[in-house]
PDB file of C-alpha atoms in Angstrom:
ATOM      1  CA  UNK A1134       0.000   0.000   0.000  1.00 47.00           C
ATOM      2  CA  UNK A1135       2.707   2.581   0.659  1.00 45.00           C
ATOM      3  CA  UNK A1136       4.988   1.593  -2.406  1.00 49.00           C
ATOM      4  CA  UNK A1137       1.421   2.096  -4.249  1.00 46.00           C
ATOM      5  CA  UNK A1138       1.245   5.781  -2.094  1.00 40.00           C
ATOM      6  CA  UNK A1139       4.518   6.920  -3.015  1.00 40.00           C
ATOM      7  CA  UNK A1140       4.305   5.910  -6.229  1.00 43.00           C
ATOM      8  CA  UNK A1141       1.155   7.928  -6.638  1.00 41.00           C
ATOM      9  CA  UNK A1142       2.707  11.021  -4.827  1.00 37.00           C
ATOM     10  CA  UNK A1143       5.916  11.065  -7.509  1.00 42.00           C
ATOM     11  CA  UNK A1144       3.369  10.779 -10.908  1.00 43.00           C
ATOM     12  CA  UNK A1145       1.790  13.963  -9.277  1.00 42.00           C
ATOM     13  CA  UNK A1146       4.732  15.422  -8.346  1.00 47.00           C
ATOM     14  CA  UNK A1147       6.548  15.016 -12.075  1.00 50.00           C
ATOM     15  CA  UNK A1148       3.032  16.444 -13.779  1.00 53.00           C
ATOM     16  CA  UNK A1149       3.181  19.354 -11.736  1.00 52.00           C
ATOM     17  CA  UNK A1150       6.897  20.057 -11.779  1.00 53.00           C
ATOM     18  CA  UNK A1151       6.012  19.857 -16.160  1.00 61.00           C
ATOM     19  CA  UNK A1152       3.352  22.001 -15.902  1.00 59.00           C
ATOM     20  CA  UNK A1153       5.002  24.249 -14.088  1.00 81.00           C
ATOM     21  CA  UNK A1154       8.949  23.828 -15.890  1.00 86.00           C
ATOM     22  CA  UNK A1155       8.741  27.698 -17.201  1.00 85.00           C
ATOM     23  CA  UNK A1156       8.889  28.973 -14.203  1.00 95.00           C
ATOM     24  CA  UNK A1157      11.525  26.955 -12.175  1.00 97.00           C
ATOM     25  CA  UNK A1158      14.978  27.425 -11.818  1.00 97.00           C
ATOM     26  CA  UNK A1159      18.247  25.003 -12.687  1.00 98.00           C
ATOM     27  CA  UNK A1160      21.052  23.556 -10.349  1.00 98.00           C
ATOM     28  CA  UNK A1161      23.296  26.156  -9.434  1.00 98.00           C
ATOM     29  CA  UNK A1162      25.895  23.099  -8.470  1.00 98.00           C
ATOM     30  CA  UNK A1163      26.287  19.774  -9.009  1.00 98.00           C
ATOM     31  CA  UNK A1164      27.661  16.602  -7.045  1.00 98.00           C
ATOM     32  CA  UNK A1165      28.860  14.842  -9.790  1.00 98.00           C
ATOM     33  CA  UNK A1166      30.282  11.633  -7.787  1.00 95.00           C
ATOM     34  CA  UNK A1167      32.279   9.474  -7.181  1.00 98.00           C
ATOM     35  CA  UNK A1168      29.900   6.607  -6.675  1.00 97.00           C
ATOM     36  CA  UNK A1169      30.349   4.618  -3.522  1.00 97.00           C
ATOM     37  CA  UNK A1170      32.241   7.879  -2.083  1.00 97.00           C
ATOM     38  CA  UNK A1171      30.023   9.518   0.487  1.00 96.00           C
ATOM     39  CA  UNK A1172      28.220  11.266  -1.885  1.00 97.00           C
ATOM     40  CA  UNK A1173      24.867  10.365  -0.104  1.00 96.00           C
ATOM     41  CA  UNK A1174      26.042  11.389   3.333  1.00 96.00           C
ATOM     42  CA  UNK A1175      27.167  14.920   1.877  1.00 97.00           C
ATOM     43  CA  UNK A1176      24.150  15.742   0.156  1.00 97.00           C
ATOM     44  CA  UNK A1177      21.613  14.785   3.137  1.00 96.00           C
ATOM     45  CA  UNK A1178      24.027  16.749   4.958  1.00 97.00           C
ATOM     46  CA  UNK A1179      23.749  19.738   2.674  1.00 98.00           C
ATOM     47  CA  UNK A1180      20.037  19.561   2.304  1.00 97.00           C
ATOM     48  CA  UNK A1181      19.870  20.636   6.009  1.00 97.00           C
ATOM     49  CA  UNK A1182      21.277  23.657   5.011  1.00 98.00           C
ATOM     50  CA  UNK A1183      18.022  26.620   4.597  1.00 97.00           C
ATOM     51  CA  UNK A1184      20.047  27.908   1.559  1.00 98.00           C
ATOM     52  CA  UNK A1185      20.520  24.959  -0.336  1.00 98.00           C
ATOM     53  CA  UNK A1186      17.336  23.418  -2.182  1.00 97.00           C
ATOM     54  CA  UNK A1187      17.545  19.891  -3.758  1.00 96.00           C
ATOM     55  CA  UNK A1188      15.210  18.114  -6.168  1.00 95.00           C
ATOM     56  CA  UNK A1189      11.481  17.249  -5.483  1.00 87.00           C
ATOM     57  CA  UNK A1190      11.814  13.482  -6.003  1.00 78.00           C
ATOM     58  CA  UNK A1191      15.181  12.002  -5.948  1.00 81.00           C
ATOM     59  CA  UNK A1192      19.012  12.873  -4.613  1.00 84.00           C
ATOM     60  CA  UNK A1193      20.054  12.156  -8.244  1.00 90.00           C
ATOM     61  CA  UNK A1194      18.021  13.186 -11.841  1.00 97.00           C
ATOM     62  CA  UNK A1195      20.739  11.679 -14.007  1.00 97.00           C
ATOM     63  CA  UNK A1196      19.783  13.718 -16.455  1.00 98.00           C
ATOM     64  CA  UNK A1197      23.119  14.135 -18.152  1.00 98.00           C
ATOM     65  CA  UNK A1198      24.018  10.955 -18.255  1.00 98.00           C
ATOM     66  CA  UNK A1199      20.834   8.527 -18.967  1.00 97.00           C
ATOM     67  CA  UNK A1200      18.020  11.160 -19.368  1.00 98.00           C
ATOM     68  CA  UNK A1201      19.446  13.730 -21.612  1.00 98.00           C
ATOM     69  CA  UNK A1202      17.044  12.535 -24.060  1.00 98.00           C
ATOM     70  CA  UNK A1203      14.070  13.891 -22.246  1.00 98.00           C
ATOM     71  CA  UNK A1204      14.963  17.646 -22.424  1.00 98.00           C
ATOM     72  CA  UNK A1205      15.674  20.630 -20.531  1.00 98.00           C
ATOM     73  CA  UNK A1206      12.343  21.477 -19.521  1.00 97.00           C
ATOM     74  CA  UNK A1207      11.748  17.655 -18.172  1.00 97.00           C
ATOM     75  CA  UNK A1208      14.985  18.396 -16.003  1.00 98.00           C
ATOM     76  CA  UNK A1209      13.784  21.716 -15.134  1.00 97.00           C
ATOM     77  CA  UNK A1210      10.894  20.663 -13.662  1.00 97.00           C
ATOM     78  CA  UNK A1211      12.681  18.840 -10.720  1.00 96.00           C
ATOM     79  CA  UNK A1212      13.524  21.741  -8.935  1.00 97.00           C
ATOM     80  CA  UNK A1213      12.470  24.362  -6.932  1.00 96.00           C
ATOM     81  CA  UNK A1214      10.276  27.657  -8.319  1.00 97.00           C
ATOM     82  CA  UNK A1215      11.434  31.179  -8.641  1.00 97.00           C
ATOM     83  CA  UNK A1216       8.863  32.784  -6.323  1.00 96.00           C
ATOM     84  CA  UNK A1217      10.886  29.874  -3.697  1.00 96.00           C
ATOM     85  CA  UNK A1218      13.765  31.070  -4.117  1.00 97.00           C
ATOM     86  CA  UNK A1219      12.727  35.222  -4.217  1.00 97.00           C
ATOM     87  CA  UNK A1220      11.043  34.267  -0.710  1.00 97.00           C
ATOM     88  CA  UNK A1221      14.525  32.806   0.551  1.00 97.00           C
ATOM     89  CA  UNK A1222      16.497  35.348  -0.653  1.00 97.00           C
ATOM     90  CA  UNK A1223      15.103  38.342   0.517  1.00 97.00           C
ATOM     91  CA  UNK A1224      14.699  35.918   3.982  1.00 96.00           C
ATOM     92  CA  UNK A1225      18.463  35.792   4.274  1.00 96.00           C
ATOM     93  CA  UNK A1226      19.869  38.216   1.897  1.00 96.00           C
ATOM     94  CA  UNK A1227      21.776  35.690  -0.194  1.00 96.00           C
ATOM     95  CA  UNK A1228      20.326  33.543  -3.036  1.00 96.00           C
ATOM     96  CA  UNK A1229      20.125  30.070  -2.222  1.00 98.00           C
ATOM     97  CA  UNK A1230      21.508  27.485  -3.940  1.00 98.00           C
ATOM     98  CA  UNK A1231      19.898  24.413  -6.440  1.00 98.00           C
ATOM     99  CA  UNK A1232      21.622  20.998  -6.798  1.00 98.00           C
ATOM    100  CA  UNK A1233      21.571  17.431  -7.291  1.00 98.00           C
ATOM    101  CA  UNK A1234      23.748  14.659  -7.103  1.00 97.00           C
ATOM    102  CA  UNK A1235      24.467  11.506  -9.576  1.00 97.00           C
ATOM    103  CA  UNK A1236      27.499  10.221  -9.417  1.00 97.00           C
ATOM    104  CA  UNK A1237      27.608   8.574 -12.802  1.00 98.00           C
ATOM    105  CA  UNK A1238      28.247  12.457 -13.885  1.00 98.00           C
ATOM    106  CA  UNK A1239      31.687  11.841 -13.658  1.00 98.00           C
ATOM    107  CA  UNK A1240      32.203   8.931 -15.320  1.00 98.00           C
ATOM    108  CA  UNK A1241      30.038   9.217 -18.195  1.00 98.00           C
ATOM    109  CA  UNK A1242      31.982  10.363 -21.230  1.00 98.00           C
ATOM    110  CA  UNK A1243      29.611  12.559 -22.239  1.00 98.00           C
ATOM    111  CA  UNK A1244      28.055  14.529 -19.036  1.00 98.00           C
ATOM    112  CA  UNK A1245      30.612  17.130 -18.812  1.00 98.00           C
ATOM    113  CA  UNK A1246      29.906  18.279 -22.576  1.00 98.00           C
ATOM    114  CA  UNK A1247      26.259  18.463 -21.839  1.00 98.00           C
ATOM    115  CA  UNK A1248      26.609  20.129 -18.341  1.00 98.00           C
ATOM    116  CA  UNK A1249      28.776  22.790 -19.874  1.00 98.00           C
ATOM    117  CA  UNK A1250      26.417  23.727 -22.273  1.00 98.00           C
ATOM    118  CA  UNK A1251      22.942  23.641 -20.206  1.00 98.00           C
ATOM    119  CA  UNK A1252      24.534  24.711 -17.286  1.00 98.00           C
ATOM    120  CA  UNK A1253      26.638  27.626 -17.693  1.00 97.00           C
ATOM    121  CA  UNK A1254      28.861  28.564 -14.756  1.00 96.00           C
ATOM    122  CA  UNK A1255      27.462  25.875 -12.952  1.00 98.00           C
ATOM    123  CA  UNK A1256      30.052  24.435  -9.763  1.00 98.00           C
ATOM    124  CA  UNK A1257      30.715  20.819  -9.277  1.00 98.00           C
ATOM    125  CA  UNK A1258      31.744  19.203  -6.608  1.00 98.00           C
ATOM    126  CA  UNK A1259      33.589  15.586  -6.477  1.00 98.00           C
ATOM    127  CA  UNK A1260      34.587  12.864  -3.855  1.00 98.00           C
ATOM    128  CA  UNK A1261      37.104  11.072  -3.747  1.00 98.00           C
ATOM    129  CA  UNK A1262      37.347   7.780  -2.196  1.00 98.00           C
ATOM    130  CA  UNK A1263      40.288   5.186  -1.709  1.00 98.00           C
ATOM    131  CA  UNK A1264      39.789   3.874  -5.027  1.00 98.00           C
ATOM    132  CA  UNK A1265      40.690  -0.214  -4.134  1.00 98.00           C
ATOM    133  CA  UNK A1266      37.807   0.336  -1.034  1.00 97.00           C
ATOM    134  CA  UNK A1267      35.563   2.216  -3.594  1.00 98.00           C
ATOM    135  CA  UNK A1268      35.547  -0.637  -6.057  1.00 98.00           C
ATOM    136  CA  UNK A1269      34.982  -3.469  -3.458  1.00 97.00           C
ATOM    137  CA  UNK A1270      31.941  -1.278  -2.411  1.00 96.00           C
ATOM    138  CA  UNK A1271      30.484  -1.018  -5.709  1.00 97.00           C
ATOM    139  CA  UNK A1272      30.936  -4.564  -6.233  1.00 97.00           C
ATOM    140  CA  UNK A1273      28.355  -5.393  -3.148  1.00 95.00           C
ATOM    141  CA  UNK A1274      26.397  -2.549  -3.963  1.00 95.00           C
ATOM    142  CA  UNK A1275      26.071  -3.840  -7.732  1.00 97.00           C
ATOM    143  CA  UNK A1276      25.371  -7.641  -6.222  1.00 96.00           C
ATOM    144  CA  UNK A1277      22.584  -6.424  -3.517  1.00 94.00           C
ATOM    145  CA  UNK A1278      20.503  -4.000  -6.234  1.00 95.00           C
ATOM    146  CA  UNK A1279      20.978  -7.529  -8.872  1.00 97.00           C
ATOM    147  CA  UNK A1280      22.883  -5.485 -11.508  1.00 98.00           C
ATOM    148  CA  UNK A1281      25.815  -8.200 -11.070  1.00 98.00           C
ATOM    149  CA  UNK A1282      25.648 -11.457 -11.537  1.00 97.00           C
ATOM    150  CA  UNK A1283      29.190 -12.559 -10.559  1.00 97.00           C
ATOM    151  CA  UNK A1284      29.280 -13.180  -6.659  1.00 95.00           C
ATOM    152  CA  UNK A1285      33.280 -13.326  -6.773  1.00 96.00           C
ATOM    153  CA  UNK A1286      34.822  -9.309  -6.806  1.00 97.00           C
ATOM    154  CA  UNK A1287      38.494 -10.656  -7.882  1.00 97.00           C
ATOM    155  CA  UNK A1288      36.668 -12.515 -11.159  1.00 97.00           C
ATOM    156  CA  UNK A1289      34.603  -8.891 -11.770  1.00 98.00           C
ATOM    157  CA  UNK A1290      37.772  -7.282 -12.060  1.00 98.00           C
ATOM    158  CA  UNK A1291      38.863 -10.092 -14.131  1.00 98.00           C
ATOM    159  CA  UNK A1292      36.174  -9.157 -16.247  1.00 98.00           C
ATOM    160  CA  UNK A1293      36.014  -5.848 -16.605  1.00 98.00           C
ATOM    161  CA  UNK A1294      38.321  -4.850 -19.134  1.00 98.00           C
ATOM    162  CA  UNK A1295      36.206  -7.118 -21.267  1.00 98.00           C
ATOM    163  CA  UNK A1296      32.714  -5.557 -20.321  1.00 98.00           C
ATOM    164  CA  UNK A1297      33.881  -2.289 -20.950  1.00 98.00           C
ATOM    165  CA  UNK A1298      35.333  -2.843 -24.402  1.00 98.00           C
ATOM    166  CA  UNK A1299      33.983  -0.210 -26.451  1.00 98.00           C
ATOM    167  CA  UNK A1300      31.114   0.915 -24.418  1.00 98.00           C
ATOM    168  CA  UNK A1301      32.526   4.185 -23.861  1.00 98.00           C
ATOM    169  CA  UNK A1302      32.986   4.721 -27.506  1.00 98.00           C
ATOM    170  CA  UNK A1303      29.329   3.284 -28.305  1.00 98.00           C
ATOM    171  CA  UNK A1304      28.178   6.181 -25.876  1.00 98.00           C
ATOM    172  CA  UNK A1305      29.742   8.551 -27.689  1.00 98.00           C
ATOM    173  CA  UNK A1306      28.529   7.411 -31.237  1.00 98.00           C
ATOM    174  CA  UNK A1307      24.961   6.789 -29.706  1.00 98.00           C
ATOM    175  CA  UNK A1308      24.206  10.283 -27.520  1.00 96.00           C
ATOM    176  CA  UNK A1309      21.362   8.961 -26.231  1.00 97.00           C
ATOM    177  CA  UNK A1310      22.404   5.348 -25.465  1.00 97.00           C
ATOM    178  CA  UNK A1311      23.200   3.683 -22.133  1.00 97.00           C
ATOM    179  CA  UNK A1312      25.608   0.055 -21.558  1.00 98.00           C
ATOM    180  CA  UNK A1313      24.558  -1.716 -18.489  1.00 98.00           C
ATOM    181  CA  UNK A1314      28.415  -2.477 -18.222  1.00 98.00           C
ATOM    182  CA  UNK A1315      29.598   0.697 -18.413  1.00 98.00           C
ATOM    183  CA  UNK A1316      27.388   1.311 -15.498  1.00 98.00           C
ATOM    184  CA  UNK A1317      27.273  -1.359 -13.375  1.00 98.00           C
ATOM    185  CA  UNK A1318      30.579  -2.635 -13.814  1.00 98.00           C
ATOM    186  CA  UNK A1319      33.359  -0.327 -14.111  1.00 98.00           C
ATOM    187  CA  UNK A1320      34.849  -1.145 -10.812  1.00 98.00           C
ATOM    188  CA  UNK A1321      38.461   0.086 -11.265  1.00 98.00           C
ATOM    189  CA  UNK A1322      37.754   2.412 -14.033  1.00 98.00           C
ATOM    190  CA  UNK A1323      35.605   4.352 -11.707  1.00 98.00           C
ATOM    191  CA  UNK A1324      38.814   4.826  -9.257  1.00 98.00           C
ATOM    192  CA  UNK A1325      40.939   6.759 -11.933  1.00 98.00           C
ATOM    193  CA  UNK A1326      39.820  10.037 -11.140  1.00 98.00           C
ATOM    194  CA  UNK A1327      42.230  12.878 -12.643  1.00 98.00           C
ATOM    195  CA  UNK A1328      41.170  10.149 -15.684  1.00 98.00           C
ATOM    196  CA  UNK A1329      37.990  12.037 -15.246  1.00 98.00           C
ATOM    197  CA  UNK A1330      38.219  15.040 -13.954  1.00 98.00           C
ATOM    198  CA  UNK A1331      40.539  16.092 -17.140  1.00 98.00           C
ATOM    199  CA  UNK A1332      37.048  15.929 -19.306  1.00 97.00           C
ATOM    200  CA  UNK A1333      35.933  18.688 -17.022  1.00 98.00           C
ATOM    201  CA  UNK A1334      38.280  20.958 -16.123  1.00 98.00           C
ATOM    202  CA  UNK A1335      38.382  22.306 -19.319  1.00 98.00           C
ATOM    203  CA  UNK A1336      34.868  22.278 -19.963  1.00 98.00           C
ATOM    204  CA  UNK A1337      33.989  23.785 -16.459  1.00 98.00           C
ATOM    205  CA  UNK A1338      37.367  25.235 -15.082  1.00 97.00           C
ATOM    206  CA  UNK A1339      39.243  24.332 -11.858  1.00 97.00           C
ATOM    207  CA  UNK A1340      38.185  27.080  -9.764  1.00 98.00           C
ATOM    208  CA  UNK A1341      34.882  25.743 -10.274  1.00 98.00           C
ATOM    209  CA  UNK A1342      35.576  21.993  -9.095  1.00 98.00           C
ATOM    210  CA  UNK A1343      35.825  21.015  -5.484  1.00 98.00           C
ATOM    211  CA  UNK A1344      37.670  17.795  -5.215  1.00 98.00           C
ATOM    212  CA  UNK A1345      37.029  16.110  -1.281  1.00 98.00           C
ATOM    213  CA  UNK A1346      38.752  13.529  -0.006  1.00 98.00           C
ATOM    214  CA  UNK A1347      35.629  11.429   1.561  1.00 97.00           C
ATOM    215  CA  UNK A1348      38.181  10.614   4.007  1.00 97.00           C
ATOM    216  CA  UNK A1349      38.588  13.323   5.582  1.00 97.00           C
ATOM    217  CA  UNK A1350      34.546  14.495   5.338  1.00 97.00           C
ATOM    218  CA  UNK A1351      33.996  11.065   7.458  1.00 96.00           C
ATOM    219  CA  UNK A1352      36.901  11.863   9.801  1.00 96.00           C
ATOM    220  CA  UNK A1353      35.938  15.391  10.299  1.00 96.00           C
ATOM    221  CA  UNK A1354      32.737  16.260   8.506  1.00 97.00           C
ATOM    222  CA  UNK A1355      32.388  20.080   9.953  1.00 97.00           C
ATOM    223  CA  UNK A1356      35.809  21.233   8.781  1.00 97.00           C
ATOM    224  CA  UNK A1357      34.742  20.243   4.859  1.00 98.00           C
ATOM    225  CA  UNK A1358      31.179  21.188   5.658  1.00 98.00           C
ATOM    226  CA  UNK A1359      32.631  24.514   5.692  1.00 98.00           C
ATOM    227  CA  UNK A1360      34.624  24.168   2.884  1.00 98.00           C
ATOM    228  CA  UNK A1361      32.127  23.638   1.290  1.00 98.00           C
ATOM    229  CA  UNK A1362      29.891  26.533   2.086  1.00 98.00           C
ATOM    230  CA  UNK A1363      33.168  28.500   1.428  1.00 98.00           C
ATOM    231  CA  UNK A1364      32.910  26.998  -1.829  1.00 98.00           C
ATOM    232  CA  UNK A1365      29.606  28.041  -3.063  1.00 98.00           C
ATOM    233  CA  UNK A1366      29.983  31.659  -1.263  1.00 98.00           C
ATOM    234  CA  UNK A1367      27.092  30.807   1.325  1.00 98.00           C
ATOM    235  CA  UNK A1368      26.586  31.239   5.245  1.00 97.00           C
ATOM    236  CA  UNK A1369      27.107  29.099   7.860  1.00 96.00           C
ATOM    237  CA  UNK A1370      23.538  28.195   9.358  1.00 95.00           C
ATOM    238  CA  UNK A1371      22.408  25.654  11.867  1.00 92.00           C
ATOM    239  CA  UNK A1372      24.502  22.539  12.737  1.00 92.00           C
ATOM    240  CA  UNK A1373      23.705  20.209   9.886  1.00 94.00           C
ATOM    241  CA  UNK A1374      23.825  16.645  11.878  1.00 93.00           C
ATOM    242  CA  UNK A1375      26.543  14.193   9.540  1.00 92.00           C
ATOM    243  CA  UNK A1376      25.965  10.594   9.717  1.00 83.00           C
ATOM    244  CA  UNK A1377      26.703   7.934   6.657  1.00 81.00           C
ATOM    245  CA  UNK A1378      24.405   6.948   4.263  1.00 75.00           C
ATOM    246  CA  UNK A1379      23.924   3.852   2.282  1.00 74.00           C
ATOM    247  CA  UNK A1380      26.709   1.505   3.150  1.00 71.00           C
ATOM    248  CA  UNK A1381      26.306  -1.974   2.065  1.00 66.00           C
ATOM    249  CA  UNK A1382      27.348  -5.081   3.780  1.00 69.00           C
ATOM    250  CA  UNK A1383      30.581  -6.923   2.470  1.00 69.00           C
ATOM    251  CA  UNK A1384      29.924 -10.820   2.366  1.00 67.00           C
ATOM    252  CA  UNK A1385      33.857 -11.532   3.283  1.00 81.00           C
ATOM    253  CA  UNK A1386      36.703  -9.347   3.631  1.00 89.00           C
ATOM    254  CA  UNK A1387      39.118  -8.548   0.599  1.00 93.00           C
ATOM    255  CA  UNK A1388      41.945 -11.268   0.353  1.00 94.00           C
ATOM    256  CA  UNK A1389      45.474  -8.869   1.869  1.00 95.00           C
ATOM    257  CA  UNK A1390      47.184 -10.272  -1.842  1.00 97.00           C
ATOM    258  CA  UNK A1391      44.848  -9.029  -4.093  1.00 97.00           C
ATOM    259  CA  UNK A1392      44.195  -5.787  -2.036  1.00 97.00           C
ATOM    260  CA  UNK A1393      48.476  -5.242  -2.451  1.00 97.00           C
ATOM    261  CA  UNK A1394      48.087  -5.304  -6.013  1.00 98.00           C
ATOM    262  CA  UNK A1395      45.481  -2.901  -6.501  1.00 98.00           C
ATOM    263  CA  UNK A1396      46.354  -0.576  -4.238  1.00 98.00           C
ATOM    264  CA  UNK A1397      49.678  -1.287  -6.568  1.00 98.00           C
ATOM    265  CA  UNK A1398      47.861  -0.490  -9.512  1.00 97.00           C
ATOM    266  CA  UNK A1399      46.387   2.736  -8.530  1.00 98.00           C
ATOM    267  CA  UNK A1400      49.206   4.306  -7.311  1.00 98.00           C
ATOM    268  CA  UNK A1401      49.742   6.508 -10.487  1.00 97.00           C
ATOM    269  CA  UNK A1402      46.246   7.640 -10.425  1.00 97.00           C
ATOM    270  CA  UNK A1403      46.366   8.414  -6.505  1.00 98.00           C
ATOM    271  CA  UNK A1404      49.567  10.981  -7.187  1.00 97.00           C
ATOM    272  CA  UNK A1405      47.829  12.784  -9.524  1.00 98.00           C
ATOM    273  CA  UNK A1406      45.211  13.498  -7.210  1.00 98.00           C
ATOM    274  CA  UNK A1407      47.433  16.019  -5.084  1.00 98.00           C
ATOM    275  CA  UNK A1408      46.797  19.314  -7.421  1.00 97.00           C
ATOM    276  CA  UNK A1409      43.233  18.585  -6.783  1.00 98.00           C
ATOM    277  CA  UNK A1410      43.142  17.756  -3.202  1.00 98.00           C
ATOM    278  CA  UNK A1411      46.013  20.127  -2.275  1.00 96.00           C
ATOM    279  CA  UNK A1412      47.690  17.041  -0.210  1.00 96.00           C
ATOM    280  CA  UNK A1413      48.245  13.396  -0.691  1.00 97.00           C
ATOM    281  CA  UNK A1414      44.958  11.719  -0.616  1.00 98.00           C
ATOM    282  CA  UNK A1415      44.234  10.235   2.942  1.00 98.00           C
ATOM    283  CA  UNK A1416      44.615   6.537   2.155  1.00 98.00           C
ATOM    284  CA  UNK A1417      48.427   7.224   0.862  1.00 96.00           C
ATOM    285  CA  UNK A1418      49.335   8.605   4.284  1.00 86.00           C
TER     286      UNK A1418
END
């Protein structure tokens, strides 16, 4: 009955927010990912915030990525009205700000093109997590919602490089495509992230992309809270309460040989992390 409910809620919900598309506003900032990197746990704790609005329906509209078919107006109509955000900012004297977060932004070869262009001077902000933890996570997470089939996370690595051959490219010759593998199953891909953040940063421009090492938001959550608010030029207001947000069980613990080697392999991709984060990421101290 309450699936049925909710469901019911969110089909009235989208037909207003279409209705009504004209006279809504667009994100003013992104989180853009990386999956399985706290990006849950920072948005619910930036939704707290009076000043910072979030979509009607869902954390993420994946609209650049697996929607972009459906139109600017369809996006639109996610978010908050104008006359909203008029009332809030002559409530606090500072315009509040309009985001979502899908963390297959980043990875998708062709989101930062497409947020560029709708989304002019848009900011973006990016986690960063150890990327040999991140990929075991995604592994469970990608067993438990049934969009993996292979119980074993050393054979999915295996596997990848396979999966993934050519689906990038297929995206880019099909705009409006999607690869289940390219999804679901990049699990070391996913963990080069200056692989990634070099499609944006010419497309968006550093000084509007906020790298965190999720690290150091779980270890001390206030200090990049403010960062944060620093960030997007916004006051501090309240005490946003910090907690973490979908974590997934592991069914055994990564063998100590196979996490050696992939903590091997990422090295490279760690180092080049340090113009971003300003330091060595947390899990190379």
């Amino acid at each position: 009955m309450i699936p049925l409910l909710k469901r019911s809620v969110h089909a009235v919900t989208r037909t207003t927010g279409r209705f009504t598309a004209g006279g809504r506003v667009l994100p003013s900032f992104l989180i853009a990912g990386a999956q399985r990197a706290g990006t849950t746990s920072l948005y619910r704790a930036l939704s707290q915030h009076p000043l910072i609005l979030k979509p009607g329906l869902h954390k993420g509209v994946h609209y650049f990525d697996v929607a972009y078919d459906r139109g600017l107006s369809w996006y639109r109509a996610h978010f908050p009205l104008r006359a909203g955000i008029s009332r809030l900012t002559r409530r606090y004297g500072c315009r509040p700000h309009v985001f979502e977060s899908s963390p297959y932004y980043l990875f998708h070869p062709l989101a930062a093109s497409r947020i560029a262009h709708d989304l002019p001077g848009v900011k973006l902000i990016v986690l960063v997590r150890d990327p040999v933890e991140r990929a075991f996570s995604a592994h469970a997470h990608e067993l438990a919602r049934g969009f993996e089939a292979e119980p074993s996370f050393a054979r999915a690595i295996e596997l990848e490089e396979e999966r993934l051959a050519g689906a990038a490219e297929a995206l880019r010759a099909a705009p409006y495509s999607a690869s289940h593998a390219h999804r679901h199953h990049a699990y070391l891909a996913r963990g080069r992230y200056t692989e990634q953040l070099a499609r944006f940063e010419p497309l968006i421009g550093r000084d509007r992309i906020l790298v965190i090492d999720s690290g150091r938001f779980f270890a001390e959550p206030e200090i990049v809270y403010d960062r944060v608010l620093e960030f997007l030029g916004l006051p501090h207001i309240g005490d946003p309460v910090f907690g973490r947000h979908n974590a997934r069980p592991r069914p055994c613990p990564m063998p100590d040989p196979l996490r050696r080697e992939l903590t091997d392999h990422f090295e490279e991709w760690d180092a080049k992390l340090y113009p971003w984060l300003g330091a060595s990421p947390s899990w190379r101290r």
